[in-house]
Amino acid sequence: MFSDREAPLYEIKANLFKGLAHPARVRILEILADSPGQSCPVSTLLEGTGLEASHLSQHLATLRRHGVVTSVRTANSVTYSLAHPKIAELLAIARTFLLDTLADARQQLEAASALPGFGTATTHDGAA
Amino acid sequence: MFSDREAPLYEIKANLFKGLAHPARVRILEILADSPGQSCPVSTLLEGTGLEASHLSQHLATLRRHGVVTSVRTANSVTYSLAHPKIAELLAIARTFLLDTLADARQQLEAASALPGFGTATTHDGAA
DNA sequence: TGATGAATTGATGAATTCATCATATCTTCA
DNA sequence: TGAAGATATGATGAATTCATCAATTCATCA
């Protein structure tokens, strides 16, 4: 098992996505991305996410381990920042993709319900 | 439990990243992204990834469920395509971010080993 | 029709990740 | 010094995800 460096890039990439693969962590990154300087203290994240402190801290640790955020202690508070502007870009692109996709899905739903034999039309993709 | 639509965007986003969070799936997407028309038959993916057929198929099913790829059956083979150009963009940005980050890490390692008391300098970030 | 190739689905134990709770560290201030 | 606030770390059972193997579907062609 290699811990980055030495591993093929697609493994490292997968690992990065794994780091982003949790609602709480995405939320944290969104808050950071929207904050001035893409950084803010833990207390703000605490409010913004509504998580319990230790839970938040664990997600922050995960994000740190994945190199997605950095932290600096100032007096008795810790400030987190996005480690790289590309992270914000990643989130923005995911957003565009999802909005496009969701719009399409809604449209297909409407089109489907306008069809004659409506009621149990399956699209081979499940999700009744 | 909501299955997209109705869920806050950050949950849907996290879900998308979860779909990308596996080396095999990233590899599959990379191959598709580099193929003409961002699509290719399963047989090509089979070769490209070196996975066992059923294993590959399961990952493809996951990607389909996440709306990241689409599939079309043509005669006795199935062709997969990226569902949206933004997916390729997502991978490209991840790549840039990682290359930047890895370069920095290497640089820090070199800088560290040039220091006087080398051997056990901890950066509070772990990774001895 | 039925054998063959291509791809998918199902089932199961092993490995990871998650949420929760208790405890520990670090800093300030009385 | 030591009490209090702000964060972080550890440990544990519950829930997910993964890898592997067997079985199934779909289309072609003899």
PDB file of N, CA and C (backbone and C1' of nucleotides) in Angstrom, chain C residues 1-20 22-30:
ATOM      1  P    DT C   1     -37.057 -22.686 -31.389  1.00  0.00           P
ATOM      2  O5'  DT C   1     -36.590 -23.997 -30.616  1.00  0.00           O
ATOM      3  C5'  DT C   1     -36.523 -25.223 -31.379  1.00  0.00           C
ATOM      4  C4'  DT C   1     -35.104 -25.743 -31.350  1.00  0.00           C
ATOM      5  C3'  DT C   1     -34.392 -25.468 -30.018  1.00  0.00           C
ATOM      6  O3'  DT C   1     -33.566 -26.575 -29.709  1.00  0.00           O
ATOM      7  C1'  DT C   1     -33.152 -24.494 -31.766  1.00  0.00           C
ATOM      8  P    DG C   2     -33.245 -27.069 -28.308  1.00  0.00           P
ATOM      9  O5'  DG C   2     -31.693 -26.759 -28.184  1.00  0.00           O
ATOM     10  C5'  DG C   2     -30.773 -27.335 -29.126  1.00  0.00           C
ATOM     11  C4'  DG C   2     -29.483 -26.540 -29.075  1.00  0.00           C
ATOM     12  C3'  DG C   2     -29.125 -26.047 -27.657  1.00  0.00           C
ATOM     13  O3'  DG C   2     -27.712 -25.947 -27.548  1.00  0.00           O
ATOM     14  C1'  DG C   2     -29.267 -24.230 -29.037  1.00  0.00           C
ATOM     15  P    DA C   3     -26.795 -27.104 -27.047  1.00  0.00           P
ATOM     16  O5'  DA C   3     -25.320 -26.577 -27.344  1.00  0.00           O
ATOM     17  C5'  DA C   3     -24.818 -26.656 -28.674  1.00  0.00           C
ATOM     18  C4'  DA C   3     -23.928 -25.462 -28.983  1.00  0.00           C
ATOM     19  C3'  DA C   3     -23.032 -25.026 -27.809  1.00  0.00           C
ATOM     20  O3'  DA C   3     -21.759 -24.668 -28.339  1.00  0.00           O
ATOM     21  C1'  DA C   3     -24.303 -23.195 -28.517  1.00  0.00           C
ATOM     22  P    DT C   4     -20.488 -24.405 -27.432  1.00  0.00           P
ATOM     23  O5'  DT C   4     -19.805 -23.108 -28.056  1.00  0.00           O
ATOM     24  C5'  DT C   4     -20.307 -22.506 -29.251  1.00  0.00           C
ATOM     25  C4'  DT C   4     -20.076 -21.000 -29.178  1.00  0.00           C
ATOM     26  C3'  DT C   4     -19.204 -20.536 -28.008  1.00  0.00           C
ATOM     27  O3'  DT C   4     -18.258 -19.589 -28.485  1.00  0.00           O
ATOM     28  C1'  DT C   4     -21.237 -19.331 -28.024  1.00  0.00           C
ATOM     29  P    DG C   5     -17.155 -18.968 -27.512  1.00  0.00           P
ATOM     30  O5'  DG C   5     -17.507 -17.424 -27.598  1.00  0.00           O
ATOM     31  C5'  DG C   5     -17.614 -16.803 -28.887  1.00  0.00           C
ATOM     32  C4'  DG C   5     -18.091 -15.374 -28.700  1.00  0.00           C
ATOM     33  C3'  DG C   5     -17.270 -14.588 -27.685  1.00  0.00           C
ATOM     34  O3'  DG C   5     -17.193 -13.236 -28.139  1.00  0.00           O
ATOM     35  C1'  DG C   5     -19.513 -14.713 -26.957  1.00  0.00           C
ATOM     36  P    DA C   6     -16.540 -12.105 -27.230  1.00  0.00           P
ATOM     37  O5'  DA C   6     -17.796 -11.355 -26.590  1.00  0.00           O
ATOM     38  C5'  DA C   6     -18.581 -10.520 -27.423  1.00  0.00           C
ATOM     39  C4'  DA C   6     -19.499  -9.682 -26.549  1.00  0.00           C
ATOM     40  C3'  DA C   6     -18.768  -8.940 -25.430  1.00  0.00           C
ATOM     41  O3'  DA C   6     -19.235  -7.598 -25.404  1.00  0.00           O
ATOM     42  C1'  DA C   6     -20.491 -10.289 -24.530  1.00  0.00           C
ATOM     43  P    DA C   7     -18.573  -6.552 -24.420  1.00  0.00           P
ATOM     44  O5'  DA C   7     -19.580  -6.591 -23.188  1.00  0.00           O
ATOM     45  C5'  DA C   7     -20.944  -6.265 -23.473  1.00  0.00           C
ATOM     46  C4'  DA C   7     -21.812  -6.524 -22.273  1.00  0.00           C
ATOM     47  C3'  DA C   7     -21.382  -5.834 -20.980  1.00  0.00           C
ATOM     48  O3'  DA C   7     -22.384  -4.867 -20.678  1.00  0.00           O
ATOM     49  C1'  DA C   7     -22.100  -8.083 -20.613  1.00  0.00           C
ATOM     50  P    DT C   8     -22.385  -4.126 -19.250  1.00  0.00           P
ATOM     51  O5'  DT C   8     -23.317  -5.092 -18.392  1.00  0.00           O
ATOM     52  C5'  DT C   8     -24.603  -5.433 -18.920  1.00  0.00           C
ATOM     53  C4'  DT C   8     -25.392  -6.230 -17.913  1.00  0.00           C
ATOM     54  C3'  DT C   8     -25.454  -5.616 -16.516  1.00  0.00           C
ATOM     55  O3'  DT C   8     -26.827  -5.558 -16.156  1.00  0.00           O
ATOM     56  C1'  DT C   8     -24.808  -7.876 -16.394  1.00  0.00           C
ATOM     57  P    DT C   9     -27.299  -4.817 -14.845  1.00  0.00           P
ATOM     58  O5'  DT C   9     -27.587  -6.018 -13.830  1.00  0.00           O
ATOM     59  C5'  DT C   9     -28.439  -7.063 -14.240  1.00  0.00           C
ATOM     60  C4'  DT C   9     -28.401  -8.194 -13.232  1.00  0.00           C
ATOM     61  C3'  DT C   9     -28.573  -7.765 -11.774  1.00  0.00           C
ATOM     62  O3'  DT C   9     -29.670  -8.500 -11.257  1.00  0.00           O
ATOM     63  C1'  DT C   9     -26.761  -9.267 -12.012  1.00  0.00           C
ATOM     64  P    DG C  10     -30.224  -8.247  -9.780  1.00  0.00           P
ATOM     65  O5'  DG C  10     -29.541  -9.389  -8.915  1.00  0.00           O
ATOM     66  C5'  DG C  10     -29.474 -10.707  -9.418  1.00  0.00           C
ATOM     67  C4'  DG C  10     -28.960 -11.676  -8.359  1.00  0.00           C
ATOM     68  C3'  DG C  10     -29.086 -11.225  -6.908  1.00  0.00           C
ATOM     69  O3'  DG C  10     -29.453 -12.369  -6.137  1.00  0.00           O
ATOM     70  C1'  DG C  10     -26.796 -11.605  -7.417  1.00  0.00           C
ATOM     71  P    DA C  11     -29.672 -12.316  -4.602  1.00  0.00           P
ATOM     72  O5'  DA C  11     -28.306 -12.896  -4.051  1.00  0.00           O
ATOM     73  C5'  DA C  11     -27.824 -14.149  -4.536  1.00  0.00           C
ATOM     74  C4'  DA C  11     -26.641 -14.592  -3.684  1.00  0.00           C
ATOM     75  C3'  DA C  11     -26.736 -14.192  -2.213  1.00  0.00           C
ATOM     76  O3'  DA C  11     -26.156 -15.231  -1.446  1.00  0.00           O
ATOM     77  C1'  DA C  11     -24.811 -13.204  -3.148  1.00  0.00           C
ATOM     78  P    DT C  12     -26.240 -15.206   0.149  1.00  0.00           P
ATOM     79  O5'  DT C  12     -24.733 -15.044   0.607  1.00  0.00           O
ATOM     80  C5'  DT C  12     -23.738 -15.936   0.066  1.00  0.00           C
ATOM     81  C4'  DT C  12     -22.368 -15.450   0.476  1.00  0.00           C
ATOM     82  C3'  DT C  12     -22.346 -14.886   1.897  1.00  0.00           C
ATOM     83  O3'  DT C  12     -21.332 -15.521   2.662  1.00  0.00           O
ATOM     84  C1'  DT C  12     -21.347 -13.365   0.385  1.00  0.00           C
ATOM     85  P    DG C  13     -21.335 -15.303   4.260  1.00  0.00           P
ATOM     86  O5'  DG C  13     -19.833 -14.865   4.509  1.00  0.00           O
ATOM     87  C5'  DG C  13     -18.767 -15.700   4.027  1.00  0.00           C
ATOM     88  C4'  DG C  13     -17.509 -14.855   3.856  1.00  0.00           C
ATOM     89  C3'  DG C  13     -16.971 -14.263   5.155  1.00  0.00           C
ATOM     90  O3'  DG C  13     -15.536 -14.327   5.114  1.00  0.00           O
ATOM     91  C1'  DG C  13     -17.468 -12.515   3.638  1.00  0.00           C
ATOM     92  P    DA C  14     -14.648 -13.535   6.184  1.00  0.00           P
ATOM     93  O5'  DA C  14     -14.115 -12.273   5.374  1.00  0.00           O
ATOM     94  C5'  DA C  14     -13.291 -12.471   4.224  1.00  0.00           C
ATOM     95  C4'  DA C  14     -12.638 -11.145   3.853  1.00  0.00           C
ATOM     96  C3'  DA C  14     -11.929 -10.457   5.018  1.00  0.00           C
ATOM     97  O3'  DA C  14     -10.756  -9.814   4.530  1.00  0.00           O
ATOM     98  C1'  DA C  14     -13.679  -9.080   4.229  1.00  0.00           C
ATOM     99  P    DA C  15      -9.879  -8.856   5.470  1.00  0.00           P
ATOM    100  O5'  DA C  15     -10.331  -7.387   5.042  1.00  0.00           O
ATOM    101  C5'  DA C  15     -10.202  -7.005   3.686  1.00  0.00           C
ATOM    102  C4'  DA C  15     -10.658  -5.568   3.526  1.00  0.00           C
ATOM    103  C3'  DA C  15      -9.990  -4.579   4.498  1.00  0.00           C
ATOM    104  O3'  DA C  15      -9.619  -3.436   3.736  1.00  0.00           O
ATOM    105  C1'  DA C  15     -12.345  -4.400   4.648  1.00  0.00           C
ATOM    106  P    DT C  16      -8.754  -2.242   4.377  1.00  0.00           P
ATOM    107  O5'  DT C  16      -9.706  -0.973   4.177  1.00  0.00           O
ATOM    108  C5'  DT C  16     -11.075  -1.141   4.309  1.00  0.00           C
ATOM    109  C4'  DT C  16     -11.822   0.030   3.767  1.00  0.00           C
ATOM    110  C3'  DT C  16     -11.474   1.359   4.441  1.00  0.00           C
ATOM    111  O3'  DT C  16     -11.758   2.433   3.543  1.00  0.00           O
ATOM    112  C1'  DT C  16     -13.609   0.590   5.181  1.00  0.00           C
ATOM    113  P    DT C  17     -11.549   3.970   3.991  1.00  0.00           P
ATOM    114  O5'  DT C  17     -12.986   4.346   4.549  1.00  0.00           O
ATOM    115  C5'  DT C  17     -14.113   4.250   3.708  1.00  0.00           C
ATOM    116  C4'  DT C  17     -15.357   4.702   4.458  1.00  0.00           C
ATOM    117  C3'  DT C  17     -15.195   6.048   5.196  1.00  0.00           C
ATOM    118  O3'  DT C  17     -16.372   6.804   4.893  1.00  0.00           O
ATOM    119  C1'  DT C  17     -15.995   4.389   6.655  1.00  0.00           C
ATOM    120  P    DC C  18     -16.582   8.279   5.459  1.00  0.00           P
ATOM    121  O5'  DC C  18     -17.643   8.087   6.630  1.00  0.00           O
ATOM    122  C5'  DC C  18     -18.669   7.148   6.425  1.00  0.00           C
ATOM    123  C4'  DC C  18     -19.703   7.195   7.526  1.00  0.00           C
ATOM    124  C3'  DC C  18     -19.794   8.476   8.352  1.00  0.00           C
ATOM    125  O3'  DC C  18     -21.162   8.831   8.517  1.00  0.00           O
ATOM    126  C1'  DC C  18     -19.346   6.613   9.762  1.00  0.00           C
ATOM    127  P    DA C  19     -21.512  10.208   9.305  1.00  0.00           P
ATOM    128  O5'  DA C  19     -21.856   9.695  10.774  1.00  0.00           O
ATOM    129  C5'  DA C  19     -22.985   8.861  10.965  1.00  0.00           C
ATOM    130  C4'  DA C  19     -23.179   8.570  12.452  1.00  0.00           C
ATOM    131  C3'  DA C  19     -23.327   9.812  13.333  1.00  0.00           C
ATOM    132  O3'  DA C  19     -24.392   9.564  14.232  1.00  0.00           O
ATOM    133  C1'  DA C  19     -21.478   8.484  14.075  1.00  0.00           C
ATOM    134  P    DT C  20     -24.779  10.734  15.301  1.00  0.00           P
ATOM    135  O5'  DT C  20     -24.073  10.232  16.637  1.00  0.00           O
ATOM    136  C5'  DT C  20     -24.212   8.864  17.005  1.00  0.00           C
ATOM    137  C4'  DT C  20     -23.368   8.563  18.239  1.00  0.00           C
ATOM    138  C3'  DT C  20     -23.298   9.702  19.250  1.00  0.00           C
ATOM    139  O3'  DT C  20     -23.702   9.205  20.508  1.00  0.00           O
ATOM    140  C1'  DT C  20     -21.137   8.845  18.789  1.00  0.00           C
ATOM    141  P    DA C  22     -20.234   9.862  27.199  1.00  0.00           P
ATOM    142  O5'  DA C  22     -18.658   9.657  27.247  1.00  0.00           O
ATOM    143  C5'  DA C  22     -18.132   8.328  27.188  1.00  0.00           C
ATOM    144  C4'  DA C  22     -16.619   8.389  27.263  1.00  0.00           C
ATOM    145  C3'  DA C  22     -16.092   9.307  28.374  1.00  0.00           C
ATOM    146  O3'  DA C  22     -14.946   8.690  28.957  1.00  0.00           O
ATOM    147  C1'  DA C  22     -15.274  10.036  26.282  1.00  0.00           C
ATOM    148  P    DT C  23     -14.121   9.484  30.133  1.00  0.00           P
ATOM    149  O5'  DT C  23     -12.848  10.064  29.371  1.00  0.00           O
ATOM    150  C5'  DT C  23     -12.075   9.172  28.563  1.00  0.00           C
ATOM    151  C4'  DT C  23     -10.988   9.948  27.858  1.00  0.00           C
ATOM    152  C3'  DT C  23     -10.197  10.893  28.770  1.00  0.00           C
ATOM    153  O3'  DT C  23      -8.823  10.682  28.499  1.00  0.00           O
ATOM    154  C1'  DT C  23     -10.915  12.032  26.858  1.00  0.00           C
ATOM    155  P    DA C  24      -7.688  11.365  29.468  1.00  0.00           P
ATOM    156  O5'  DA C  24      -6.907  12.290  28.443  1.00  0.00           O
ATOM    157  C5'  DA C  24      -6.517  11.726  27.202  1.00  0.00           C
ATOM    158  C4'  DA C  24      -6.097  12.843  26.270  1.00  0.00           C
ATOM    159  C3'  DA C  24      -5.179  13.871  26.919  1.00  0.00           C
ATOM    160  O3'  DA C  24      -4.115  14.113  26.018  1.00  0.00           O
ATOM    161  C1'  DA C  24      -6.985  14.948  25.892  1.00  0.00           C
ATOM    162  P    DT C  25      -2.770  14.843  26.566  1.00  0.00           P
ATOM    163  O5'  DT C  25      -2.683  16.231  25.777  1.00  0.00           O
ATOM    164  C5'  DT C  25      -2.613  16.197  24.360  1.00  0.00           C
ATOM    165  C4'  DT C  25      -3.002  17.562  23.833  1.00  0.00           C
ATOM    166  C3'  DT C  25      -2.132  18.698  24.382  1.00  0.00           C
ATOM    167  O3'  DT C  25      -1.482  19.290  23.273  1.00  0.00           O
ATOM    168  C1'  DT C  25      -4.439  19.268  24.398  1.00  0.00           C
ATOM    169  P    DC C  26      -0.162  20.217  23.433  1.00  0.00           P
ATOM    170  O5'  DC C  26      -0.653  21.633  22.898  1.00  0.00           O
ATOM    171  C5'  DC C  26      -1.918  21.709  22.237  1.00  0.00           C
ATOM    172  C4'  DC C  26      -2.458  23.122  22.268  1.00  0.00           C
ATOM    173  C3'  DC C  26      -1.527  24.144  22.929  1.00  0.00           C
ATOM    174  O3'  DC C  26      -1.637  25.325  22.181  1.00  0.00           O
ATOM    175  C1'  DC C  26      -3.602  24.139  24.030  1.00  0.00           C
ATOM    176  P    DT C  27      -0.596  26.585  22.370  1.00  0.00           P
ATOM    177  O5'  DT C  27      -1.560  27.714  22.927  1.00  0.00           O
ATOM    178  C5'  DT C  27      -2.741  28.016  22.172  1.00  0.00           C
ATOM    179  C4'  DT C  27      -3.662  28.896  22.995  1.00  0.00           C
ATOM    180  C3'  DT C  27      -2.949  30.026  23.731  1.00  0.00           C
ATOM    181  O3'  DT C  27      -3.592  31.238  23.380  1.00  0.00           O
ATOM    182  C1'  DT C  27      -4.401  28.868  25.189  1.00  0.00           C
ATOM    183  P    DT C  28      -2.923  32.681  23.736  1.00  0.00           P
ATOM    184  O5'  DT C  28      -3.980  33.248  24.796  1.00  0.00           O
ATOM    185  C5'  DT C  28      -5.348  33.357  24.395  1.00  0.00           C
ATOM    186  C4'  DT C  28      -6.245  33.405  25.626  1.00  0.00           C
ATOM    187  C3'  DT C  28      -5.948  34.577  26.570  1.00  0.00           C
ATOM    188  O3'  DT C  28      -7.158  35.282  26.795  1.00  0.00           O
ATOM    189  C1'  DT C  28      -6.161  32.551  27.763  1.00  0.00           C
ATOM    190  P    DC C  29      -7.046  36.839  27.245  1.00  0.00           P
ATOM    191  O5'  DC C  29      -7.933  36.822  28.568  1.00  0.00           O
ATOM    192  C5'  DC C  29      -8.873  35.761  28.782  1.00  0.00           C
ATOM    193  C4'  DC C  29      -9.039  35.530  30.284  1.00  0.00           C
ATOM    194  C3'  DC C  29      -8.606  36.713  31.157  1.00  0.00           C
ATOM    195  O3'  DC C  29      -9.474  36.768  32.271  1.00  0.00           O
ATOM    196  C1'  DC C  29      -7.431  34.826  31.816  1.00  0.00           C
ATOM    197  P    DA C  30      -9.857  38.120  32.958  1.00  0.00           P
ATOM    198  O5'  DA C  30     -10.239  37.689  34.443  1.00  0.00           O
ATOM    199  C5'  DA C  30     -11.206  36.660  34.625  1.00  0.00           C
ATOM    200  C4'  DA C  30     -10.852  35.835  35.862  1.00  0.00           C
ATOM    201  C3'  DA C  30     -10.581  36.680  37.106  1.00  0.00           C
ATOM    202  O3'  DA C  30     -11.221  36.089  38.214  1.00  0.00           O
ATOM    203  C1'  DA C  30      -8.750  35.245  36.703  1.00  0.00           C
TER     204       DA C  30
END
